[in-house]
Amino acid sequence: MKRRKTRKIFVGNVSIGGDAPISVQSMTNTKTEDVKSTAEQIKKLEDAGCEIVRVAVPKMEAAEAIEEIKRNIKIPLVADIHFDYRLALTAMEKGADKIRINPGNIGSRERVKKVLRAARERQIPIRIGVNAGSLEKELIQKYDGVTAEALVESALTHLEICEEEGFYNIVVSIKASDVPLMIEANRLFSEKTDYPLHLGVTEAGSPRVGILRSAVGVGTLLAEGIGDTIRISLTGDPVQEINAGYEILKSLHLRQHGLTIISCPTCGRLQTNLIPILEEVERRLIGINKSLTIALMGCEVNGPGEAREADIGIACGKSSAVLFKKGRVIRKIKEEEIVQTLVQEVENWRK
Ligand code: SF4
């Protein structure tokens, strides 16, 4: 898969674009000014592999809280700001590593200049975030609705304001809850500029449906080489966003992260109780951060082939299974030994 060449920017010590790995982001859903809860949530996100975290900054207390939050976390922090340039200035002063603000919404050119000057002095990038739900009225009228062209024009207009001030340290996102619209707008934008792109299907919904919508939207673009950082927006615990993000990247071989468990869907040939075995294996392996593929296969039809391809695999037979490691048959085990054997093999695994 050939990735679109974009310019590289730095958010703290994490790079986005160019040859940087596609990073996985999330956003807290605590009150940002509640420093304890926000930092605790960010630590959970860090443990799950989150590489950049965004916090909402709707008021001055939230912007002020950034300083203390930053003392308690390791990953770069992005301040999400709408309209108010004073919040942007304070967030940067307090240590934000990136701010999300749309220059066209800040107000007078003097205010824009102040924000861009502060960002330039501190080498803080700005994310221009265009969202189908808040597209400018004039563009909706001009294009007779919220279209991909209208979204791209909005992003380009915000970009032009920055470029006129000599500011290029930018990442862009164009999000929509409508998946084809989001795909089309990002394709169009990526043909026109080499700014790095932050991808996401916005308001994707609960994890049950949101992960699927995001996988289609974000995954389609990534498969075309478009996209430099991703956020999977879900209504729920943001840690799920990180897991979903990595699964999407892993499925396209764009990142390695933790365990990849593959298992057959089961069918009438199954002679082992594979479904509860898989659930138990998944439960016992949560939090293990080794880059390994584990295959749990139901029978001898496709089982040995897949189990051989994985780092560790089992191909079940009648109330038993054959254990494979790195393509080699190791031994036959009883059905009741499968879970413990797999967990032990993973725990003992050394490259
Ligand atoms: Fe059915 Fe065997 Fe394939 Fe599983 S591996 S779906 S049990 S044929």
Coordinates of C-alpha atoms and ligand atoms in Angstrom, one line a residue:
M1 CA 0.0 0.0 0.0
K2 CA 1.5 3.3 -1.1
R3 CA 0.9 6.2 1.3
R4 CA 0.2 9.7 0.0
K5 CA 3.2 11.9 0.6
T6 CA 2.4 14.6 3.1
R7 CA 4.5 17.1 5.0
K8 CA 5.5 16.1 8.5
I9 CA 4.5 18.1 11.6
F10 CA 5.3 17.5 15.3
V11 CA 2.8 17.4 18.1
G12 CA 5.1 17.3 21.1
N13 CA 7.3 14.3 20.5
V14 CA 4.8 12.6 18.1
S15 CA 5.1 13.2 14.4
I16 CA 2.2 13.2 12.0
G17 CA 2.5 12.9 8.2
G18 CA 5.5 12.2 6.0
D19 CA 6.9 8.8 6.9
A20 CA 5.6 8.8 10.5
P21 CA 3.5 5.8 11.5
I22 CA -0.3 6.6 11.5
S23 CA -1.0 7.7 15.0
V24 CA -4.0 6.8 17.1
Q25 CA -5.8 9.5 19.0
S26 CA -8.7 9.9 21.3
M27 CA -10.5 12.6 23.3
T28 CA -11.4 12.7 26.9
N29 CA -15.1 13.0 28.0
T30 CA -14.4 14.3 31.5
K31 CA -14.8 18.0 32.4
T32 CA -11.3 19.2 31.5
E33 CA -11.1 21.5 34.6
D34 CA -11.6 18.4 36.7
V35 CA -7.9 17.7 36.6
K36 CA -8.0 14.5 38.6
S37 CA -10.6 12.7 36.5
T38 CA -9.1 14.0 33.2
A39 CA -5.6 12.9 34.0
E40 CA -6.9 9.5 35.2
Q41 CA -8.7 9.0 32.0
I42 CA -5.7 10.0 30.0
K43 CA -3.6 7.5 31.9
K44 CA -6.0 4.7 30.9
L45 CA -5.8 5.9 27.3
E46 CA -2.0 5.9 27.5
D47 CA -2.0 2.3 28.8
A48 CA -4.2 1.3 25.9
G49 CA -1.8 2.8 23.4
C50 CA -3.2 6.3 22.8
E51 CA -0.6 8.5 21.2
I52 CA -2.2 11.9 21.2
V53 CA -5.1 13.0 23.4
R54 CA -7.5 15.9 22.9
V55 CA -9.4 17.7 25.6
A56 CA -12.3 20.1 25.2
V57 CA -11.6 23.7 26.2
P58 CA -15.0 25.5 26.3
K59 CA -14.0 27.9 29.1
M60 CA -11.0 29.5 30.8
E61 CA -10.9 27.1 33.7
A62 CA -10.4 24.3 31.2
A63 CA -7.6 26.2 29.5
E64 CA -5.9 26.9 32.8
A65 CA -6.2 23.2 33.9
I66 CA -3.9 22.1 31.0
E67 CA -0.8 23.0 33.0
E68 CA -1.6 20.6 35.8
I69 CA -3.0 17.9 33.5
K70 CA 0.3 18.0 31.5
R71 CA 2.3 17.3 34.7
N72 CA 0.4 14.1 35.2
I73 CA 0.5 12.6 31.6
K74 CA 3.1 11.5 29.1
I75 CA 1.4 11.9 25.7
P76 CA 1.0 15.1 23.8
L77 CA -2.2 17.1 24.6
V78 CA -4.4 18.9 22.1
A79 CA -6.7 21.7 23.2
D80 CA -10.0 21.7 21.3
I81 CA -11.3 25.3 21.0
H82 CA -14.2 26.9 19.2
F83 CA -14.1 30.6 18.3
D84 CA -12.5 32.1 21.4
Y85 CA -9.0 33.2 20.6
R86 CA -8.2 33.9 24.3
L87 CA -8.8 30.3 25.2
A88 CA -6.3 29.3 22.4
L89 CA -3.7 31.8 23.8
T90 CA -4.1 30.5 27.4
A91 CA -4.1 26.8 26.3
M92 CA -0.8 27.4 24.5
E93 CA 0.6 29.3 27.4
K94 CA -0.3 26.4 29.7
G95 CA 1.5 23.8 27.6
A96 CA -1.0 22.5 25.0
D97 CA 1.0 20.6 22.3
K98 CA -1.5 21.4 19.5
I99 CA -4.7 23.4 19.3
R100 CA -7.7 22.6 17.2
I101 CA -9.2 25.9 16.1
N102 CA -10.5 27.2 12.8
P103 CA -8.9 30.5 11.9
G104 CA -11.9 31.6 9.9
N105 CA -14.0 31.4 13.1
I106 CA -11.7 33.4 15.4
G107 CA -12.9 36.8 14.3
S108 CA -10.7 39.8 13.4
R109 CA -7.4 39.4 11.5
E110 CA -5.7 40.9 14.6
R111 CA -6.9 38.0 16.7
V112 CA -5.9 35.4 14.1
K113 CA -2.4 36.9 14.0
K114 CA -2.1 36.7 17.8
V115 CA -3.0 33.0 17.8
L116 CA -0.7 32.2 14.9
R117 CA 2.1 34.2 16.3
A118 CA 1.9 32.4 19.7
A119 CA 1.7 29.0 17.9
R120 CA 4.7 29.8 15.8
E121 CA 6.8 31.0 18.7
R122 CA 6.1 27.8 20.6
Q123 CA 6.2 25.5 17.5
I124 CA 2.7 24.4 18.2
P125 CA 0.7 23.0 15.2
I126 CA -2.9 23.8 14.6
R127 CA -5.6 21.4 13.5
I128 CA -8.1 22.9 11.2
G129 CA -11.2 20.8 11.8
V130 CA -14.1 21.0 9.3
N131 CA -17.2 19.3 10.3
A132 CA -20.3 18.7 8.1
G133 CA -22.5 19.6 11.1
S134 CA -21.1 23.1 11.4
L135 CA -20.3 24.0 7.8
E136 CA -20.5 27.8 7.0
K137 CA -24.0 28.8 5.9
E138 CA -22.6 30.6 2.8
L139 CA -21.0 27.4 1.6
I140 CA -24.2 25.4 2.1
Q141 CA -26.0 28.0 0.0
K142 CA -23.3 28.1 -2.6
Y143 CA -23.2 24.3 -3.1
D144 CA -26.9 23.8 -2.4
G145 CA -26.2 21.6 0.6
V146 CA -23.4 20.0 2.5
T147 CA -21.2 18.5 -0.2
A148 CA -17.7 17.2 -0.4
E149 CA -16.7 20.3 -2.5
A150 CA -18.2 22.6 0.1
L151 CA -16.3 20.9 3.0
V152 CA -13.1 21.1 1.0
E153 CA -13.6 24.7 0.2
S154 CA -14.2 25.4 3.9
A155 CA -10.9 23.7 4.8
L156 CA -9.0 25.5 2.0
T157 CA -10.4 28.9 3.2
H158 CA -9.1 28.3 6.7
L159 CA -5.8 27.1 5.3
E160 CA -5.4 30.2 3.2
I161 CA -5.8 32.5 6.2
C162 CA -2.9 30.6 7.9
E163 CA -0.8 30.7 4.8
E164 CA -1.3 34.4 4.3
E165 CA 0.2 34.8 7.7
G166 CA 3.1 32.5 6.8
F167 CA 1.8 29.7 9.1
Y168 CA 2.1 26.1 7.7
N169 CA 2.4 24.0 10.8
I170 CA -1.1 22.5 10.2
V171 CA -3.0 19.3 10.1
V172 CA -6.5 19.2 8.6
S173 CA -9.6 17.1 9.3
I174 CA -12.7 16.9 7.3
K175 CA -15.3 14.9 9.2
A176 CA -18.9 13.9 8.6
S177 CA -21.2 11.3 10.1
D178 CA -22.2 10.4 6.5
V179 CA -19.5 7.9 5.5
P180 CA -19.5 8.4 1.6
L181 CA -19.4 12.2 2.2
M182 CA -16.5 11.9 4.5
I183 CA -14.6 9.6 2.1
E184 CA -15.2 11.8 -0.9
A185 CA -14.3 15.0 0.9
N186 CA -11.0 13.6 2.1
R187 CA -10.1 12.2 -1.3
L188 CA -10.8 15.5 -2.9
F189 CA -8.8 17.4 -0.3
S190 CA -5.8 15.1 -0.6
E191 CA -5.6 15.7 -4.3
K192 CA -5.3 19.4 -3.7
T193 CA -2.7 19.8 -0.9
D194 CA 0.0 17.9 1.0
Y195 CA -1.1 18.8 4.5
P196 CA -1.3 15.8 6.8
L197 CA -4.9 14.5 7.3
H198 CA -6.5 13.5 10.6
L199 CA -9.3 11.1 9.7
G200 CA -12.5 10.3 11.5
V201 CA -16.2 9.6 11.0
T202 CA -17.8 11.9 13.4
E203 CA -20.8 11.1 15.6
A204 CA -20.3 7.5 14.6
G205 CA -22.5 6.3 17.4
S206 CA -22.3 3.5 20.0
P207 CA -19.3 1.1 19.8
R208 CA -21.6 -1.5 18.2
V209 CA -22.3 0.5 15.1
G210 CA -19.6 3.3 15.4
I211 CA -16.7 0.9 15.0
L212 CA -18.2 -0.5 11.8
R213 CA -18.9 2.9 10.3
S214 CA -15.5 4.1 11.2
A215 CA -13.8 1.0 9.8
V216 CA -15.6 1.6 6.5
G217 CA -14.9 5.3 6.3
V218 CA -11.4 5.5 7.8
G219 CA -10.4 2.1 6.4
T220 CA -11.4 2.9 2.9
L221 CA -9.2 6.1 2.9
L222 CA -6.3 4.4 4.6
A223 CA -6.4 1.6 2.0
E224 CA -6.0 4.3 -0.6
G225 CA -3.0 5.7 1.2
I226 CA -4.9 8.7 2.6
G227 CA -4.6 9.6 6.2
D228 CA -1.9 10.3 8.7
T229 CA -3.6 10.1 12.1
I230 CA -7.0 8.7 13.2
R231 CA -9.6 9.1 15.8
I232 CA -12.5 6.6 16.0
S233 CA -15.3 8.6 17.6
L234 CA -17.5 6.4 19.8
T235 CA -20.2 7.2 22.3
G236 CA -18.8 5.5 25.3
D237 CA -15.5 4.8 27.1
P238 CA -12.7 6.4 24.9
V239 CA -10.4 3.5 25.6
Q240 CA -12.6 1.6 23.1
E241 CA -11.6 4.2 20.5
I242 CA -8.0 3.2 20.9
N243 CA -8.6 -0.5 20.6
A244 CA -10.8 0.1 17.5
G245 CA -8.2 2.4 15.9
Y246 CA -5.4 -0.1 16.2
E247 CA -7.6 -3.0 14.9
I248 CA -8.3 -0.9 11.8
L249 CA -4.6 -0.1 11.3
K250 CA -3.6 -3.7 12.0
S251 CA -6.1 -5.1 9.5
L252 CA -4.4 -3.0 6.8
H253 CA -0.9 -3.9 8.1
L254 CA -0.3 -0.2 8.8
R255 CA 0.7 -0.7 12.5
Q256 CA 1.5 -3.5 14.8
H257 CA 0.0 -3.3 18.2
G258 CA -0.5 -6.0 20.8
L259 CA -2.1 -9.3 20.1
T260 CA -4.1 -10.2 16.9
I261 CA -6.5 -13.0 17.6
I262 CA -8.0 -14.7 14.6
S263 CA -10.7 -17.4 14.9
C264 CA -12.9 -19.3 12.6
P265 CA -16.7 -18.5 12.6
T266 CA -17.4 -22.1 13.5
C267 CA -19.8 -24.4 11.5
G268 CA -21.4 -27.8 11.6
R269 CA -17.9 -29.5 11.4
L270 CA -17.0 -28.1 14.9
Q271 CA -16.5 -30.8 17.6
T272 CA -15.1 -28.6 20.3
N273 CA -16.8 -25.8 22.3
L274 CA -14.7 -23.1 20.6
I275 CA -16.9 -20.0 21.3
P276 CA -16.5 -20.0 25.1
I277 CA -12.8 -21.0 24.7
L278 CA -12.2 -17.9 22.5
E279 CA -14.1 -15.6 25.0
E280 CA -12.0 -16.9 27.8
V281 CA -8.7 -16.6 25.9
E282 CA -9.6 -13.0 24.9
R283 CA -10.5 -12.2 28.5
R284 CA -7.3 -13.6 29.9
L285 CA -5.1 -11.9 27.4
I286 CA -6.4 -8.4 27.8
G287 CA -3.6 -5.9 28.3
I288 CA -0.8 -8.2 27.0
N289 CA 1.2 -6.0 24.6
K290 CA 3.1 -8.5 22.5
S291 CA 2.9 -8.2 18.8
L292 CA 1.7 -11.8 18.1
T293 CA -0.9 -13.5 16.0
I294 CA -2.9 -16.2 17.6
A295 CA -5.3 -18.4 15.7
L296 CA -8.1 -20.5 17.1
M297 CA -9.5 -22.7 14.5
G298 CA -12.4 -25.1 14.8
C299 CA -11.4 -28.2 12.7
E300 CA -9.0 -29.8 10.3
V301 CA -10.5 -28.2 7.1
N302 CA -9.0 -24.7 7.3
G303 CA -7.6 -25.1 10.8
P304 CA -4.1 -26.4 10.3
G305 CA -3.4 -23.9 7.5
E306 CA -4.4 -20.8 9.5
A307 CA -2.9 -22.2 12.7
R308 CA 0.5 -22.7 10.9
E309 CA 0.5 -19.1 9.6
A310 CA 0.0 -17.6 13.1
D311 CA 2.7 -17.3 15.7
I312 CA 0.7 -19.5 18.0
G313 CA -2.3 -21.5 16.8
I314 CA -4.6 -24.3 17.6
A315 CA -6.6 -26.5 15.2
C316 CA -9.3 -28.3 17.1
G317 CA -10.4 -31.9 16.6
K318 CA -12.8 -34.0 18.5
S319 CA -12.7 -32.6 22.1
S320 CA -9.0 -31.9 21.5
A321 CA -6.6 -29.6 19.5
V322 CA -3.2 -29.6 17.9
L323 CA -0.9 -26.8 19.1
F324 CA 1.2 -25.0 16.5
K325 CA 4.1 -22.6 17.1
K326 CA 5.7 -20.7 14.3
G327 CA 4.3 -23.1 11.8
R328 CA 5.4 -26.3 13.6
V329 CA 3.2 -28.9 15.3
I330 CA 4.1 -28.9 19.0
R331 CA 1.7 -31.4 20.5
K332 CA -1.9 -32.6 20.9
I333 CA -3.8 -31.1 23.9
K334 CA -7.2 -31.9 25.5
E335 CA -10.1 -29.5 25.0
E336 CA -9.9 -28.4 28.7
E337 CA -6.2 -27.5 28.3
I338 CA -6.6 -25.1 25.4
V339 CA -7.2 -21.9 27.3
Q340 CA -4.4 -22.4 29.8
T341 CA -2.0 -23.6 27.1
L342 CA -2.5 -20.6 24.9
V343 CA -2.3 -18.1 27.7
Q344 CA 1.0 -19.8 28.9
E345 CA 2.4 -19.9 25.4
V346 CA 1.7 -16.1 25.0
E347 CA 3.1 -15.3 28.4
N348 CA 6.3 -17.3 27.7
W349 CA 6.7 -16.0 24.2
R350 CA 10.1 -14.6 23.4
K351 CA 11.0 -13.4 19.9
Ligands
SF4_1 FE1 -16.0 -24.8 10.1 FE2 -13.6 -25.9 10.5 FE3 -13.9 -23.6 9.0 FE4 -14.2 -23.5 11.7 S1 -12.3 -24.1 10.6 S2 -15.6 -22.6 10.1 S3 -15.2 -25.5 12.1 S4 -14.7 -25.6 8.5

